């Protein structure tokens, strides 16, 4: 796939950021995030002509509310200098492939060409790339620094930007973003050495990672649910995400057993979006990192056992983390204890650690910039230390697409698993 760069520019906020907002301190949760970008790409089968200027103008307008994204991260000061230097906007064109061919052939590695380059910490915190296709189709990719944003914040930004670009749409009301988390959970100097960071970098360097996409449509999820005896808990049906996590985790257990010749303890890590779940609750559109990891530790290897184990652990962790903003509790100590326990499991030689990240509730398919909703959404490939899966809704909204990042040799075993082969899309 050949992509030609047409233009790169910095888009500044439409109006200057007020002096009292010029320094945006990162939060206690932010400080544990890697200094890297993550993102999503939206595929549009067609678009009206000459929309580039409207995209840029609406982006400038949107950045007024999302002012930290137009600033620059000052690593030594642990803050964002909201200096209005701007977000990066890259315009490119694909020369040798049509948009729908890229969608249907599912060559995941090619998706990285649709994202702006992620160079170093000094990059703009927000980078956007619009790629034109010969057929008239368009992709819009959005990449944001994980130092200051999580996936929920990313979706809040995309919804606000698309609404601003398309004022005539029947859009869901998006309330203005807020940035309360740094004041509620302020940065704390832990005087940590760089040993853990160096260990993480070394582990990533040793990992040759490949990515596969699994598709669980509505019918597939119904079949999987039918295999679970207790399908309702407290009057609620077991979620499609939990079912898909259990199916993938069960197969990963078998891969791990084949590699080690024995059953190792399984640790499932899942970030929990704590907005609206704390006491007091925080707004749905509070921006920043506010996802706290949940851990499921189990020796069980059956899908049904995993479904219930995951649910029980998540509910327990939501209750535990609900107190992190209580005035009579030290929320940072609660988070530190949780992260310490998780770190031990990730590096324990006797533990098989896997991670699932749930993006299914974020309405990426609702992002209408004025030429209809996306026909598909995707993510760039990543290099996690442990097995990692991002779960996204399909276009219909009742299925799940699972983007699994796994070591190359492990992926070969995973693809041969009888319970998995029906959901893996063929490689090209």
Tab-separated table of C-alpha atoms in Angstrom, residues 63-211:
chain	number	residue	atom	x	y	z
A	63	UNK	CA	-9.652	22.562	20.250
A	64	UNK	CA	-10.900	25.577	22.191
A	65	UNK	CA	-12.710	23.184	24.548
A	66	UNK	CA	-10.031	20.471	24.336
A	67	UNK	CA	-7.202	22.955	24.878
A	68	UNK	CA	-4.611	20.520	26.360
A	69	UNK	CA	-4.528	18.674	23.013
A	70	UNK	CA	-3.107	21.779	21.325
A	71	UNK	CA	-0.292	22.064	23.868
A	72	UNK	CA	2.993	20.283	24.450
A	73	UNK	CA	3.923	17.876	27.243
A	74	UNK	CA	6.726	19.065	29.519
A	75	UNK	CA	8.126	15.814	30.869
A	76	UNK	CA	10.337	17.289	33.580
A	77	UNK	CA	7.509	19.434	34.930
A	78	UNK	CA	4.801	16.726	34.654
A	79	UNK	CA	2.415	19.077	32.929
A	80	UNK	CA	1.087	20.162	29.566
A	81	UNK	CA	2.054	23.641	28.469
A	82	UNK	CA	-1.218	24.734	26.844
A	83	UNK	CA	0.605	27.095	24.519
A	84	UNK	CA	-1.731	26.667	21.531
A	85	UNK	CA	1.088	25.350	19.312
A	86	UNK	CA	-1.568	23.210	17.698
A	87	UNK	CA	-2.591	19.706	16.690
A	88	UNK	CA	-1.011	18.017	13.688
A	89	UNK	CA	-3.219	17.628	10.607
A	90	UNK	CA	-1.798	15.465	7.800
A	91	UNK	CA	-3.424	15.100	4.390
A	92	UNK	CA	-2.448	12.084	2.279
A	93	UNK	CA	-3.689	10.033	-0.648
A	94	UNK	CA	-3.634	6.279	-1.199
A	95	UNK	CA	-2.263	5.513	-4.652
A	96	UNK	CA	-2.731	1.798	-5.244
A	97	UNK	CA	-5.769	0.529	-3.338
A	98	UNK	CA	-9.468	1.312	-3.025
A	99	UNK	CA	-11.023	1.891	0.352
A	100	UNK	CA	-13.483	-1.024	0.243
A	101	UNK	CA	-10.728	-3.377	-0.914
A	102	UNK	CA	-8.763	-2.430	2.181
A	103	UNK	CA	-11.829	-3.039	4.352
A	104	UNK	CA	-12.714	-6.441	2.883
A	105	UNK	CA	-9.173	-7.809	2.557
A	106	UNK	CA	-8.379	-6.981	6.189
A	107	UNK	CA	-4.618	-6.566	5.795
A	108	UNK	CA	-4.215	-5.191	9.285
A	109	UNK	CA	-0.555	-4.193	8.976
A	110	UNK	CA	-1.512	-1.807	6.184
A	111	UNK	CA	-3.666	0.227	8.555
A	112	UNK	CA	-0.524	1.766	10.065
A	113	UNK	CA	-0.071	3.714	6.799
A	114	UNK	CA	-3.330	5.515	7.569
A	115	UNK	CA	-1.993	6.974	10.842
A	116	UNK	CA	0.380	9.887	11.403
A	117	UNK	CA	3.860	8.854	12.457
A	118	UNK	CA	4.417	8.562	16.213
A	119	UNK	CA	7.940	9.869	16.633
A	120	UNK	CA	8.755	10.922	20.192
A	121	UNK	CA	7.521	12.678	23.312
A	122	UNK	CA	7.889	16.101	21.727
A	123	UNK	CA	5.324	15.399	19.021
A	124	UNK	CA	1.995	17.203	19.088
A	125	UNK	CA	-0.261	15.487	21.615
A	126	UNK	CA	-2.956	15.092	18.958
A	127	UNK	CA	-2.268	13.976	15.388
A	128	UNK	CA	-4.869	13.501	12.657
A	129	UNK	CA	-4.488	12.076	9.168
A	130	UNK	CA	-7.046	12.331	6.363
A	131	UNK	CA	-6.338	9.865	3.552
A	132	UNK	CA	-8.131	10.163	0.197
A	133	UNK	CA	-8.767	7.080	-1.944
A	134	UNK	CA	-9.114	6.936	-5.756
A	135	UNK	CA	-12.780	5.921	-5.481
A	136	UNK	CA	-13.643	9.040	-3.511
A	137	UNK	CA	-13.542	7.347	-0.128
A	138	UNK	CA	-11.791	8.807	2.897
A	139	UNK	CA	-10.272	7.642	6.163
A	140	UNK	CA	-9.811	9.875	9.169
A	141	UNK	CA	-7.382	8.612	11.796
A	142	UNK	CA	-6.998	10.220	15.196
A	143	UNK	CA	-3.972	9.544	17.358
A	144	UNK	CA	-3.664	11.020	20.855
A	145	UNK	CA	-1.095	10.874	23.646
A	146	UNK	CA	-1.868	8.267	26.305
A	147	UNK	CA	-0.112	10.523	28.801
A	148	UNK	CA	-3.210	12.713	29.030
A	149	UNK	CA	-6.091	10.807	27.364
A	150	UNK	CA	-7.698	7.368	27.504
A	151	UNK	CA	-10.130	5.762	25.051
A	152	UNK	CA	-13.204	7.323	26.678
A	153	UNK	CA	-11.626	10.775	26.310
A	154	UNK	CA	-10.707	10.003	22.703
A	155	UNK	CA	-14.324	9.180	21.914
A	156	UNK	CA	-15.533	12.374	23.617
A	157	UNK	CA	-13.184	14.388	21.389
A	158	UNK	CA	-14.200	12.584	18.179
A	159	UNK	CA	-17.901	13.033	18.943
A	160	UNK	CA	-17.430	16.746	19.626
A	161	UNK	CA	-15.329	17.259	16.476
A	162	UNK	CA	-17.697	15.370	14.167
A	163	UNK	CA	-20.685	17.222	15.617
A	164	UNK	CA	-18.929	20.541	15.058
A	165	UNK	CA	-18.141	19.607	11.450
A	166	UNK	CA	-21.689	18.470	10.716
A	167	UNK	CA	-24.053	20.888	12.502
A	168	UNK	CA	-27.094	19.652	10.523
A	169	UNK	CA	-26.895	16.068	11.801
A	170	UNK	CA	-29.366	14.598	14.286
A	171	UNK	CA	-26.592	14.102	16.769
A	172	UNK	CA	-26.624	12.964	20.352
A	173	UNK	CA	-25.930	15.880	22.656
A	174	UNK	CA	-22.314	15.897	23.768
A	175	UNK	CA	-21.846	17.976	26.893
A	176	UNK	CA	-18.693	20.106	27.055
A	177	UNK	CA	-15.612	18.224	28.267
A	178	UNK	CA	-14.213	18.768	31.728
A	179	UNK	CA	-10.772	18.093	33.208
A	180	UNK	CA	-11.317	17.421	36.934
A	181	UNK	CA	-9.120	14.370	37.503
A	182	UNK	CA	-5.713	16.072	38.071
A	183	UNK	CA	-7.162	18.098	40.952
A	184	UNK	CA	-8.957	15.074	42.439
A	185	UNK	CA	-6.001	12.685	42.079
A	186	UNK	CA	-2.945	14.940	41.754
A	187	UNK	CA	0.456	13.838	40.520
A	188	UNK	CA	2.721	12.429	43.232
A	189	UNK	CA	6.497	12.138	42.982
A	190	UNK	CA	7.155	8.487	43.808
A	191	UNK	CA	10.938	8.801	43.372
A	192	UNK	CA	10.914	5.679	41.274
A	193	UNK	CA	14.013	4.582	39.419
A	194	UNK	CA	13.934	4.039	35.679
A	195	UNK	CA	14.565	0.316	36.165
A	196	UNK	CA	10.932	-0.684	35.608
A	197	UNK	CA	10.673	1.478	32.511
A	198	UNK	CA	13.885	0.029	31.109
A	199	UNK	CA	12.563	-3.465	31.792
A	200	UNK	CA	9.372	-2.631	29.916
A	201	UNK	CA	11.290	-1.277	26.924
A	202	UNK	CA	13.516	-4.369	26.853
A	203	UNK	CA	10.511	-6.681	26.993
A	204	UNK	CA	8.897	-4.867	24.073
A	205	UNK	CA	12.096	-5.041	22.046
A	206	UNK	CA	12.140	-8.815	22.476
A	207	UNK	CA	8.527	-9.216	21.366
A	208	UNK	CA	7.768	-9.880	17.717
A	209	UNK	CA	4.060	-9.112	17.700
A	210	UNK	CA	1.415	-9.895	15.104
A	211	UNK	CA	-2.213	-8.778	15.018
